[in-house]
Coordinates of C-alpha atoms and ligand atoms in Angstrom, one line a residue:
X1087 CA 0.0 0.0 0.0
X1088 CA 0.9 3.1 -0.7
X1089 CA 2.5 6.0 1.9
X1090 CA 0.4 8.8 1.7
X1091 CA 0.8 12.2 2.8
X1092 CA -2.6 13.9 3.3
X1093 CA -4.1 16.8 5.1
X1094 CA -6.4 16.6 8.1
X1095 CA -7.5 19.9 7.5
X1096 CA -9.4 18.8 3.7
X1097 CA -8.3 15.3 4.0
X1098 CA -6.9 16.1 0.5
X1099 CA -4.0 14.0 -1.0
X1100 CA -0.9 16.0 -0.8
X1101 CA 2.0 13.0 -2.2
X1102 CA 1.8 9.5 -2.6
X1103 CA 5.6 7.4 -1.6
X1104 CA 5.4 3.6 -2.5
X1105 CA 7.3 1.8 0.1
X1106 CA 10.7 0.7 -0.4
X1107 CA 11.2 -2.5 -1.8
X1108 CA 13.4 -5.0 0.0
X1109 CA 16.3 -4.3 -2.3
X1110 CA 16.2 -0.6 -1.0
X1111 CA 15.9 -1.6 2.1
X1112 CA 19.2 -3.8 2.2
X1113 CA 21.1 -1.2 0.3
X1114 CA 20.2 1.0 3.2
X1115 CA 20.8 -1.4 5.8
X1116 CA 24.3 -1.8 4.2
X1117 CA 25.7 1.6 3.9
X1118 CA 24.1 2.1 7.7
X1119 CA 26.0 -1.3 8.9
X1120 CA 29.3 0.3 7.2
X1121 CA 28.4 3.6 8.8
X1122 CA 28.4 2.0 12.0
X1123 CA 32.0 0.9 11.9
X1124 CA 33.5 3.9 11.1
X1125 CA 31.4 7.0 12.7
X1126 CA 32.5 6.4 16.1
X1127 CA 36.2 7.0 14.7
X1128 CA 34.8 10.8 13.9
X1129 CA 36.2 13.2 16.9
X1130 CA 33.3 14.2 19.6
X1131 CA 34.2 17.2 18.7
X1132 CA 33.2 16.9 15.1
X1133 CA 30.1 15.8 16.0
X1134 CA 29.4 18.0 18.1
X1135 CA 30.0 20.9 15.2
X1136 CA 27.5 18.7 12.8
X1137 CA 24.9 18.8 15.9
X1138 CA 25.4 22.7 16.3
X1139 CA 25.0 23.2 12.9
X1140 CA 21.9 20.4 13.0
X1141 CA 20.2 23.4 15.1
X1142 CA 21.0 26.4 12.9
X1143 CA 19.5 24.5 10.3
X1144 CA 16.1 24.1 12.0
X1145 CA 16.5 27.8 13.6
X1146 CA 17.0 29.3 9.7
X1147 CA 14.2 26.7 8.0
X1148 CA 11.9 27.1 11.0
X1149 CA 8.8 28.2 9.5
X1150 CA 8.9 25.7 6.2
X1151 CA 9.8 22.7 8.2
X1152 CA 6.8 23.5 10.4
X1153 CA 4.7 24.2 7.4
X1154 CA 5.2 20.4 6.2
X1155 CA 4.4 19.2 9.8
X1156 CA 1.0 21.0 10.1
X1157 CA 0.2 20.2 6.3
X1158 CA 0.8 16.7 6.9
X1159 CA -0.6 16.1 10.8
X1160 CA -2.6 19.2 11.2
X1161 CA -1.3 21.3 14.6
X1162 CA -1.1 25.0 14.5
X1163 CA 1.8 26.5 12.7
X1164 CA 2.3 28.2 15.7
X1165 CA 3.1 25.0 17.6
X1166 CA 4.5 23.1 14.6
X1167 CA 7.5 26.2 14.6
X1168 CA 8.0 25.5 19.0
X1169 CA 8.0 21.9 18.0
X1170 CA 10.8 22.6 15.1
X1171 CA 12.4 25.0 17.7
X1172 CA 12.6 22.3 20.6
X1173 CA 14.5 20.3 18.1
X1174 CA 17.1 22.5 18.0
X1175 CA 17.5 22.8 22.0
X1176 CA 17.8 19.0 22.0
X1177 CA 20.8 19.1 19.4
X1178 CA 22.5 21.8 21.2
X1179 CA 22.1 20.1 24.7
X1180 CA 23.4 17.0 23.4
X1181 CA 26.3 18.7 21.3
X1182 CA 27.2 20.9 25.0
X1183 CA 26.5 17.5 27.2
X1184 CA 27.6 14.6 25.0
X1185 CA 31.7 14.7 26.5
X1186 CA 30.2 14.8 30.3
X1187 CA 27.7 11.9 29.8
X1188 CA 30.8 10.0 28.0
X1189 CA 33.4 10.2 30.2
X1190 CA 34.3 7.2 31.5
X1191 CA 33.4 6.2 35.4
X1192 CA 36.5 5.8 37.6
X1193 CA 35.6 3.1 40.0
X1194 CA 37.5 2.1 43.1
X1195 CA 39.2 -1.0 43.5
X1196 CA 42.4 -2.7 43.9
X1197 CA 43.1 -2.4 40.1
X1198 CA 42.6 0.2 38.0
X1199 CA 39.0 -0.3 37.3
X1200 CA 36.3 2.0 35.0
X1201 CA 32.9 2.3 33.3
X1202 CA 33.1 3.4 29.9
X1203 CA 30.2 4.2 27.3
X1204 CA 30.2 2.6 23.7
X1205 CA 28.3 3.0 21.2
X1206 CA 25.7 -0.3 19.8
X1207 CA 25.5 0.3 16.3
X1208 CA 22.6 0.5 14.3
X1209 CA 19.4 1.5 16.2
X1210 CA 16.0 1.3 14.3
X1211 CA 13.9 4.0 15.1
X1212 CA 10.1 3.5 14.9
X1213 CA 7.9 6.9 15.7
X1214 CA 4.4 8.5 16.3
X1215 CA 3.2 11.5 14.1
X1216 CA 1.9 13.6 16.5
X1217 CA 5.4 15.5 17.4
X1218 CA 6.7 14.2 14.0
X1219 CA 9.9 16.5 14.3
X1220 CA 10.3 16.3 18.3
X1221 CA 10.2 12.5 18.7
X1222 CA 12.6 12.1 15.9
X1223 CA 14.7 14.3 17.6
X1224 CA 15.1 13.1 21.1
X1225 CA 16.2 10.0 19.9
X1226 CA 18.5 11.1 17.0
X1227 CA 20.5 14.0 18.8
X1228 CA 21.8 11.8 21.9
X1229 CA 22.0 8.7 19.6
X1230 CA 24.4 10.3 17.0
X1231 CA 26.0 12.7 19.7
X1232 CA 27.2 8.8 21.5
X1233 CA 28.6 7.3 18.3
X1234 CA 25.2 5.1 17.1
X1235 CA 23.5 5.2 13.7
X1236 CA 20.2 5.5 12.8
X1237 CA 17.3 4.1 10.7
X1238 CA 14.3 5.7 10.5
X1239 CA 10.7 4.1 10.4
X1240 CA 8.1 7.4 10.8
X1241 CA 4.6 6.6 11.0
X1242 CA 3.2 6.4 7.3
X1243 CA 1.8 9.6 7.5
X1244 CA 4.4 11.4 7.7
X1245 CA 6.8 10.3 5.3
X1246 CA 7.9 14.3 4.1
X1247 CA 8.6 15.0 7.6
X1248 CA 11.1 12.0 7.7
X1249 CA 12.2 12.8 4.3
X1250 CA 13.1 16.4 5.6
X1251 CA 14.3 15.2 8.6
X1252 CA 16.9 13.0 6.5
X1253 CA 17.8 16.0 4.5
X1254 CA 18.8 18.3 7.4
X1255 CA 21.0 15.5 9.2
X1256 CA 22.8 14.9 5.7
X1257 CA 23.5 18.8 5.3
X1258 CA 24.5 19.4 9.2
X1259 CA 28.0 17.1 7.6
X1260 CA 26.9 13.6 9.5
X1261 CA 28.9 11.0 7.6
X1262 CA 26.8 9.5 4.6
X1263 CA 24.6 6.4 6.6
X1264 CA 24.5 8.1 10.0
X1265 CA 20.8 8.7 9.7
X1266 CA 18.8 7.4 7.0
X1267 CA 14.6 7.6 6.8
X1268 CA 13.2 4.2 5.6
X1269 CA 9.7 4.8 3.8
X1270 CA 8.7 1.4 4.7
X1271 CA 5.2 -0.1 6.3
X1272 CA 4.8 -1.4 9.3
X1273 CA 4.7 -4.9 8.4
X1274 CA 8.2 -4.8 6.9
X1275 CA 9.7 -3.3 10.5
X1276 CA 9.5 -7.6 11.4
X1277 CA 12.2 -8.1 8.5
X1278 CA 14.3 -5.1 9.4
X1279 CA 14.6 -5.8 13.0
X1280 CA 15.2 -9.5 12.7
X1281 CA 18.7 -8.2 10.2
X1282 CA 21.2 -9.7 12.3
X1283 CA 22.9 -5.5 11.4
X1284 CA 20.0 -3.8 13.7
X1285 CA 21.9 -3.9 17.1
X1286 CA 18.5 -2.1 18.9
X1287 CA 15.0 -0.8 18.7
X1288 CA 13.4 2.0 20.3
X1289 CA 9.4 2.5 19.5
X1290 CA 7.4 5.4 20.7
X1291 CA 3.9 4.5 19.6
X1292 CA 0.6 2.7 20.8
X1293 CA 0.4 -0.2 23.1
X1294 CA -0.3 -3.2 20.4
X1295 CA 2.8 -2.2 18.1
X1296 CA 4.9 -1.7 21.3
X1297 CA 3.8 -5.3 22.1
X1298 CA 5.0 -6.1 18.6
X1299 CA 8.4 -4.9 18.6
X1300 CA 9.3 -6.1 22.1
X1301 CA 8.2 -9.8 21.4
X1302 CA 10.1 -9.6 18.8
X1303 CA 13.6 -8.0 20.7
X1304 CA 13.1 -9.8 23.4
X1305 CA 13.3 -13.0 21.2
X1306 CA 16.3 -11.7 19.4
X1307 CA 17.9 -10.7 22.7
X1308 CA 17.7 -6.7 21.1
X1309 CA 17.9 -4.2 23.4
X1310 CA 14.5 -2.0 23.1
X1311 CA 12.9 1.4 24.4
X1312 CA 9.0 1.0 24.3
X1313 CA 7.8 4.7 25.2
X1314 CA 4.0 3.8 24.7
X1315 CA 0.5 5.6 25.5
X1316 CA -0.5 7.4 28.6
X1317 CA -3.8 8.5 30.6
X1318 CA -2.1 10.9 32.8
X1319 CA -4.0 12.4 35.5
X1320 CA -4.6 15.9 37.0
X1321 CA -5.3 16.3 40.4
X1322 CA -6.5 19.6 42.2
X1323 CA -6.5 19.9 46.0
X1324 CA -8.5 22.8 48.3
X1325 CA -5.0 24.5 48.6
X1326 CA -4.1 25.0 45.3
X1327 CA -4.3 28.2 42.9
X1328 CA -7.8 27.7 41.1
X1329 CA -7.2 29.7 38.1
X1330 CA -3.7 28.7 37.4
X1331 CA -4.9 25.3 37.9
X1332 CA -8.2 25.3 35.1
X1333 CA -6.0 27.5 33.0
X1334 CA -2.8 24.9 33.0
X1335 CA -5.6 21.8 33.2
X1336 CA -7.4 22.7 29.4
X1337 CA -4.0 24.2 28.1
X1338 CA -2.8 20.4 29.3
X1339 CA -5.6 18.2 27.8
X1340 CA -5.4 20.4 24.4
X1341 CA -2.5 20.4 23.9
X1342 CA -1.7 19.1 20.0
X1343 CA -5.4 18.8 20.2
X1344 CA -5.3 16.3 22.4
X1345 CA -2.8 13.7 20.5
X1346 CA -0.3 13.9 23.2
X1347 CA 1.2 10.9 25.0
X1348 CA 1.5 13.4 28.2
X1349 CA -1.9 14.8 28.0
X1350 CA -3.8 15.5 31.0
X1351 CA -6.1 12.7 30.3
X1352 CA -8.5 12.5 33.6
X1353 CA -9.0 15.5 35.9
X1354 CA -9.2 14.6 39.6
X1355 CA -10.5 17.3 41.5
X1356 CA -11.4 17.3 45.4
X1357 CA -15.0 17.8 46.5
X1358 CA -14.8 20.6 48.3
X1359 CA -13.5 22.7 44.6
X1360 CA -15.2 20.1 42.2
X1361 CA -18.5 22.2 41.1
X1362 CA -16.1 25.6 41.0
X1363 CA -13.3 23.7 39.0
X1364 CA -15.9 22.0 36.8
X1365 CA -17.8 25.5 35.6
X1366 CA -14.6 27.0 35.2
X1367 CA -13.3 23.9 33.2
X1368 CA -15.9 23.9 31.2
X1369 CA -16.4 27.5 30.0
X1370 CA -12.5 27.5 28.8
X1371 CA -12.7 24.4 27.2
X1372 CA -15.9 26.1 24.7
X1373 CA -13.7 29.0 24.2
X1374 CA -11.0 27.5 21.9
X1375 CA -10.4 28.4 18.8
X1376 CA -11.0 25.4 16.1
X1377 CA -10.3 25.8 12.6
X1378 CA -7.6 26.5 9.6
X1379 CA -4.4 25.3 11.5
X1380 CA -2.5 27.5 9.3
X1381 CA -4.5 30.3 10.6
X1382 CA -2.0 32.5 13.5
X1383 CA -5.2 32.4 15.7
X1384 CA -6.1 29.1 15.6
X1385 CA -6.0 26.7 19.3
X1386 CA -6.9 23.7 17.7
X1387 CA -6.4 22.0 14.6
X1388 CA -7.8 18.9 13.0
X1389 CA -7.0 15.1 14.3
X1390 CA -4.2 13.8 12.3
X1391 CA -6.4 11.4 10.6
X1392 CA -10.1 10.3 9.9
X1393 CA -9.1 7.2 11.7
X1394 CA -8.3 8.6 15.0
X1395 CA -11.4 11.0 14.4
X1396 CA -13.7 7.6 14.0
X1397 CA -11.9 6.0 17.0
X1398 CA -12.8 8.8 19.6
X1399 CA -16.1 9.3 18.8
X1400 CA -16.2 5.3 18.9
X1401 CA -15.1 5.7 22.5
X1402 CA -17.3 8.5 23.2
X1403 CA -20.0 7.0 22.4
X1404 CA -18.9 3.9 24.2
X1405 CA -18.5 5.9 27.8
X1406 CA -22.3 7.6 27.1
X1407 CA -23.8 4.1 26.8
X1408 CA -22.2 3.0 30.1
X1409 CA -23.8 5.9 31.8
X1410 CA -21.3 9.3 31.2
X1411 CA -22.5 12.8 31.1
X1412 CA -21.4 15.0 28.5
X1413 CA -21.0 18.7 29.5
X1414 CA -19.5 20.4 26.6
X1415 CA -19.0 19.0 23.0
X1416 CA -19.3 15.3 22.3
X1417 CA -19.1 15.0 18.6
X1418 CA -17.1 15.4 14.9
X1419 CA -17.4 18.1 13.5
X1420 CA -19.0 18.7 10.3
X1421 CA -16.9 19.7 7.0
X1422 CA -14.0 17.8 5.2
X1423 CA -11.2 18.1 7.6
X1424 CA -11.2 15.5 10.6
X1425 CA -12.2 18.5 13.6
X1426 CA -13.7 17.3 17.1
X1427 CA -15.0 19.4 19.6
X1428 CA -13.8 19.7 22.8
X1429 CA -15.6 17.6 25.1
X1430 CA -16.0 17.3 28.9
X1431 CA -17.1 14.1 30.4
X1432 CA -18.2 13.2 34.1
X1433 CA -20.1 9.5 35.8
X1434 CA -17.5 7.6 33.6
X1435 CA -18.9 4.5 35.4
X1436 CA -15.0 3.0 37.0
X1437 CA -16.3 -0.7 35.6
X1438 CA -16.5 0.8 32.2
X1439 CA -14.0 0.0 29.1
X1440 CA -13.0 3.7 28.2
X1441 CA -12.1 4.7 31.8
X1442 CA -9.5 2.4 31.1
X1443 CA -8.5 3.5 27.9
X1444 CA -6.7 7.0 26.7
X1445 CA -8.7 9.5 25.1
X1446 CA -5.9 10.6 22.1
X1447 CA -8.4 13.9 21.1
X1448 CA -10.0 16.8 23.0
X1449 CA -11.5 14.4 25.8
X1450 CA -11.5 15.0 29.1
X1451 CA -12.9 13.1 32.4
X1452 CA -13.8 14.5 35.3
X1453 CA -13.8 12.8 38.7
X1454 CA -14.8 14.3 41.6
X1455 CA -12.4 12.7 44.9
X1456 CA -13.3 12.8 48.8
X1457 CA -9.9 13.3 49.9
X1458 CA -6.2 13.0 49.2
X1459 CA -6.1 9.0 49.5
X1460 CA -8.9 8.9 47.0
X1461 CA -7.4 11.2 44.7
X1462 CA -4.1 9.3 44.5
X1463 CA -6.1 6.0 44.5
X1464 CA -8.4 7.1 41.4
X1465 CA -5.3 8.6 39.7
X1466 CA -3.3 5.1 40.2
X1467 CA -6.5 2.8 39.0
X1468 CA -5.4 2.8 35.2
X1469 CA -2.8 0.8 33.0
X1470 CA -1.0 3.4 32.2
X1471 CA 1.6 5.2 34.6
X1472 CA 3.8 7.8 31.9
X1473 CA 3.1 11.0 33.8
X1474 CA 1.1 13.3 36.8
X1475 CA 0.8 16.8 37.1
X1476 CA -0.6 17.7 40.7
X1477 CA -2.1 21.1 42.5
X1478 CA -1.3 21.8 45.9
X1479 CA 0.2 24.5 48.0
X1480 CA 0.5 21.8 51.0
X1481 CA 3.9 21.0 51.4
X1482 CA 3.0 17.2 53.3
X1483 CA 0.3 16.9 50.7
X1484 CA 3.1 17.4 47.9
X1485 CA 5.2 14.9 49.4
X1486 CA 2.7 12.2 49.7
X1487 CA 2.1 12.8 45.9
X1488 CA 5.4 12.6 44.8
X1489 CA 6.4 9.4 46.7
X1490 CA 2.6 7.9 46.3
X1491 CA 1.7 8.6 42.2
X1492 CA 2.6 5.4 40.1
X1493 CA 4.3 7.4 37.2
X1494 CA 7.3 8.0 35.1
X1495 CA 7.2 11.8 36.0
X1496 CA 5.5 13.9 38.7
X1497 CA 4.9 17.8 38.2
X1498 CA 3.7 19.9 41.4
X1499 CA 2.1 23.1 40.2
X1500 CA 3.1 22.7 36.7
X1501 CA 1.9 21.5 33.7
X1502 CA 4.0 18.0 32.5
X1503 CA 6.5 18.5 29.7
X1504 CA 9.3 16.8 27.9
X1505 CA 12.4 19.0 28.4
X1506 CA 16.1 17.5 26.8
X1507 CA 18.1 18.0 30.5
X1508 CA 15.2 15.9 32.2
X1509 CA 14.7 11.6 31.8
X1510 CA 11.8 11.3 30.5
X1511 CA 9.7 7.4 30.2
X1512 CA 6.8 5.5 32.0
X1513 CA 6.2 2.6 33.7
X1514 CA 3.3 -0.6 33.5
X1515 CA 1.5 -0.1 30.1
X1516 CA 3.2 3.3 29.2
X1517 CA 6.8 1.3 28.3
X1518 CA 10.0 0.9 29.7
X1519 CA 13.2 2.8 29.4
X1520 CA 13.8 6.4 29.4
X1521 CA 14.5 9.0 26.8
X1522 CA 16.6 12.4 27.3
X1523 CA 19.2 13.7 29.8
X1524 CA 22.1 11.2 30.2
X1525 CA 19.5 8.3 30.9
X1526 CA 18.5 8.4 27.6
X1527 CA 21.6 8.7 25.9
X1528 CA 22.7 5.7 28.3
X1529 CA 19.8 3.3 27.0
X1530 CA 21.8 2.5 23.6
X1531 CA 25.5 2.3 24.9
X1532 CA 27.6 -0.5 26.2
X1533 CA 28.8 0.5 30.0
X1534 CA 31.8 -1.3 29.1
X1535 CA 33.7 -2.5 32.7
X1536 CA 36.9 -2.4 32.3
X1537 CA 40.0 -3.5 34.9
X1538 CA 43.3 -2.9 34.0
X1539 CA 45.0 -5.3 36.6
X1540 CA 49.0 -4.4 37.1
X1541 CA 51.3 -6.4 34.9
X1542 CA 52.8 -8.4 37.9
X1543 CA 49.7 -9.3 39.4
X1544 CA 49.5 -13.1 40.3
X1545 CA 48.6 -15.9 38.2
X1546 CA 45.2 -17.0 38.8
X1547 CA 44.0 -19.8 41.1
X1548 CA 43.2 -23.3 39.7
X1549 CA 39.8 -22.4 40.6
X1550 CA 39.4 -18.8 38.6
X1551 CA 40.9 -20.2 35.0
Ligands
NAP2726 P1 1.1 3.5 16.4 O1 0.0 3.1 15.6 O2 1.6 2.5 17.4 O3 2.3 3.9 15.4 C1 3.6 4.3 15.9 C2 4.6 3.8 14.9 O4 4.6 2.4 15.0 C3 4.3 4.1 13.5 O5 5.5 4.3 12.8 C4 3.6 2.8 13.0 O6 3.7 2.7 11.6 C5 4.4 1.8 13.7 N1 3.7 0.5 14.0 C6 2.4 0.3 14.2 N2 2.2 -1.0 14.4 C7 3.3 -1.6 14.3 C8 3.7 -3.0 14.4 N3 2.9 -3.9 14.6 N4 5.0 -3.3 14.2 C9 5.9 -2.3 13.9 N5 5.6 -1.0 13.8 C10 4.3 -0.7 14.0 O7 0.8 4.8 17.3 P2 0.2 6.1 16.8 O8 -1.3 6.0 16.7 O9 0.9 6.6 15.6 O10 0.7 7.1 18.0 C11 -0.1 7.3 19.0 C12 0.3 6.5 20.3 O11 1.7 6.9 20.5 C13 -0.4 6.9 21.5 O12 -0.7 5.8 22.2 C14 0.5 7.8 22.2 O13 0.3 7.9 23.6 C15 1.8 7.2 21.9 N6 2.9 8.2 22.1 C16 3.8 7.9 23.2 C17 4.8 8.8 23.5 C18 5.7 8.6 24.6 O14 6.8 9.3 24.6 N7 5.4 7.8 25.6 C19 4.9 10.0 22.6 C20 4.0 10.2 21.6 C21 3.0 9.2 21.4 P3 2.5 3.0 10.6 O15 2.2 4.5 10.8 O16 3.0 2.6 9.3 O17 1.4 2.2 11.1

């Protein structure tokens, strides 16, 4: 089947890619196998310059690179140029950071014993397209800042984004097979995994293809990163500023229109503030802005496509049936492109399918919560556990949240965001592994241990040979 590029907004066809053929892909799995063996020769230094001049090339192209993204998934252009813009703070953070992550870990013992930090190879790279430029990123500026190649798989709609993705890494002066995107389906990732060349997989995507691609690492003993869905919660306490709270809380669940792994998915409020968080909530959610995403005053943009539009109001539907209240919004919207209004939910009955589930679009549940334990309780009761965000001005409270929330991240009084210097990864269903700050960089190198024994030392026992 074809790779198509089309746009939410008119769900027009913009380009058509057919996906490599096998021969392709092998010629590309070559030149990044050969790649491999000679790019962690090139100087830190040098690669550093290349990564430098990675983010002067998405500082100066800014607006045309974010054009493509919003053509192709639909945010604002607005957000698609802080997207392209992020980019380039990962690239210089990883060019400024790369030689302090590296150096090698002295450790004490009777010999002269240290950690050092190698590179894997050739990492596959399979992404989302709903930060088609920022996921890319995260992985590709630590992975070729430690010495690793990469391969791209982008999520089939997408494919100009990758292709102008590979461009910019190719001009910044990487070596020729450093980064490479692979216009390929998902059913061929099986074959380009199982290449005996592909020393590692990272995925960030749903829960079924992260299944997927660890069964099949685990059974090729691959190291894998599985950064996977999320149904992060929200949770406002009587002590907390109100306003900044409902201000951060629809700014939080709209957010890429909702298409957000770290979303604020379910709003936990405490019963003494639930009816004046919930009118407040409501009224701000019905004041965005939905339309043209090209447009410099638009909030929200289209879904990225019909599909994901058909699936929400599939599980919209589902929660009404079982008993939820819709305050605001509910529906598609009518027209070409693939719009949903925002929508505030309450009763999602705890026994029903979609309280389980995350809402990837303008959806939001409210619960109301008698006290702290049952906030923490209802915000722990899901599969998920990527992310929490958290308002209180209690200082005991905040503790109990930090140490007591089953996630990957906790926020107090702040809104839950990916930043380079910080790890960022869940736990349970939302994946394993971390990306960013020296973690991340750490997931796809060898800590090497290494003793250098004097040469006099003693012969070994019988029993040690
Ligand atoms: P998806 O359907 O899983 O797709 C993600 C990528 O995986 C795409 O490149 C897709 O290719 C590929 N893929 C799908 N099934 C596969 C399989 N069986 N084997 C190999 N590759 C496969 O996810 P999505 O709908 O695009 O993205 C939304 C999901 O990503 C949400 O659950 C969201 O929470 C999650 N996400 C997580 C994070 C995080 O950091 N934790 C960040 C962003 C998004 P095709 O496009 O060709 O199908």
């Amino acid at each position: 089947m074809a790779i198509q590029s089309i746009n939410p907004a008119t769900n027009k066809l913009i380009r058509s890619f057919e996906p490599l053929t096998e021969d392709a892909i092998a010629e590309k799995l070559t030149l990044a196998f050969e790649a491999s063996r000679t790019y962690p020769a090139v100087p830190l230094e040098h690669r550093a310059l290349c990564m430098r001049k990675l983010a002067s090339l998405l500082e100066h192209e800014t607006t045309d690179l974010a054009r493509t993204i919003t053509l192709e998934m639909g945010k604002p252009l607005h957000a698609a140029e802080q997207e392209v813009l992020k980019c380039a703070t990962a690239c210089r953070y990883y060019a400024d950071n790369a030689a302090r992550i590296l150096t090698p870990e002295p450790i004490a013992t009777e010999n002269h014993s240290y950690v050092r930090w190698d590179p894997l190879g050739v990492i596959l790279a399979v992404m989302p397209w709903n930060f088609p430029f920022w996921q890319v990123f995260r992985f590709l500026a630590p992975a070729l800042m430690a010495g690793n190649v990469g391969l791209l798989k982008h999520a089939s709609n997408v494919p100009q984004c990758a292709l102008d993705i590979e461009s910019l890494v190719r001009r910044a002066g990487f070596p020729r097979g450093t980064f490479q995107a692979l216009l390929i389906e998902a059913r061929q990732v099986e074959r380009v995994l199982a290449d005996p060349r592909i020393a590692a997989v990272t995925l960030t995507g749903s829960e079924p293809a992260g299944r997927a691609i660890a069964a099949q690492a685990g059974w090729l003993i691959k190291k894998s990163v599985l950064e996977l869905g999320g149904s992060d919660p929200f949770l406002v306490l009587p002590s907390a500023d109100l306003n900044a709270a409902v201000e951060t809380a629809v700014r939080a669940r709209l957010v890429n229109a909702g298409q957000s792994c770290i979303a604020a998915k379910r709003f936990i409020i405490h019963e003494s503030i639930y009816d004046a968080f919930e009118k407040r909530f409501v009224a701000l959610m019905d004041s965005m802005k939905i339309g043209d995403p090209m447009k410099e005053d638009t909030d929200i943009g289209p879904l990225a496509t019909a599909k994901i539009a058909e699936e929400l109001e599939t599980q919209v539907k589902a929660a009404i049936n079982e008993g939820a209240r819709v305050l605001t919004g509910g529906e598609r919207m009518l027209g070409n492109g693939n719009y949903f209004e925002p929508t505030v939910l309450t009763n999602v009955p705890r026994s029903s399918p979609v309280y389980r589930e995350e809402l990837f679009g303008p959806v939001a549940m409210l619960f109301p919560a008698r006290d702290l334990a049952e906030a923490i309780e209802i915000a722990n009761d899901t599969p998920f556990g990527l992310a929490a965000s958290a308002w209180t001005r209690d200082p005991a409270e905040q503790q109990r949240l930090v140490s007591e929330l089953q996630s990957g991240a906790v926020f107090i009084n702040a809104m839950v965001a990916s930043d380079p210097r910080l790890p960022f990864g869940g736990i349970k269903h939302s994946g394993y592994g971390r990306e960013l700050s020296a973690a991340g960089m750490r997931e796809f190198l060898n800590a090497k241990t290494v003793v250098l024994a004097s040469p006099v030392s003693a012969p070994p026992l019988a029993h040690e040979r």
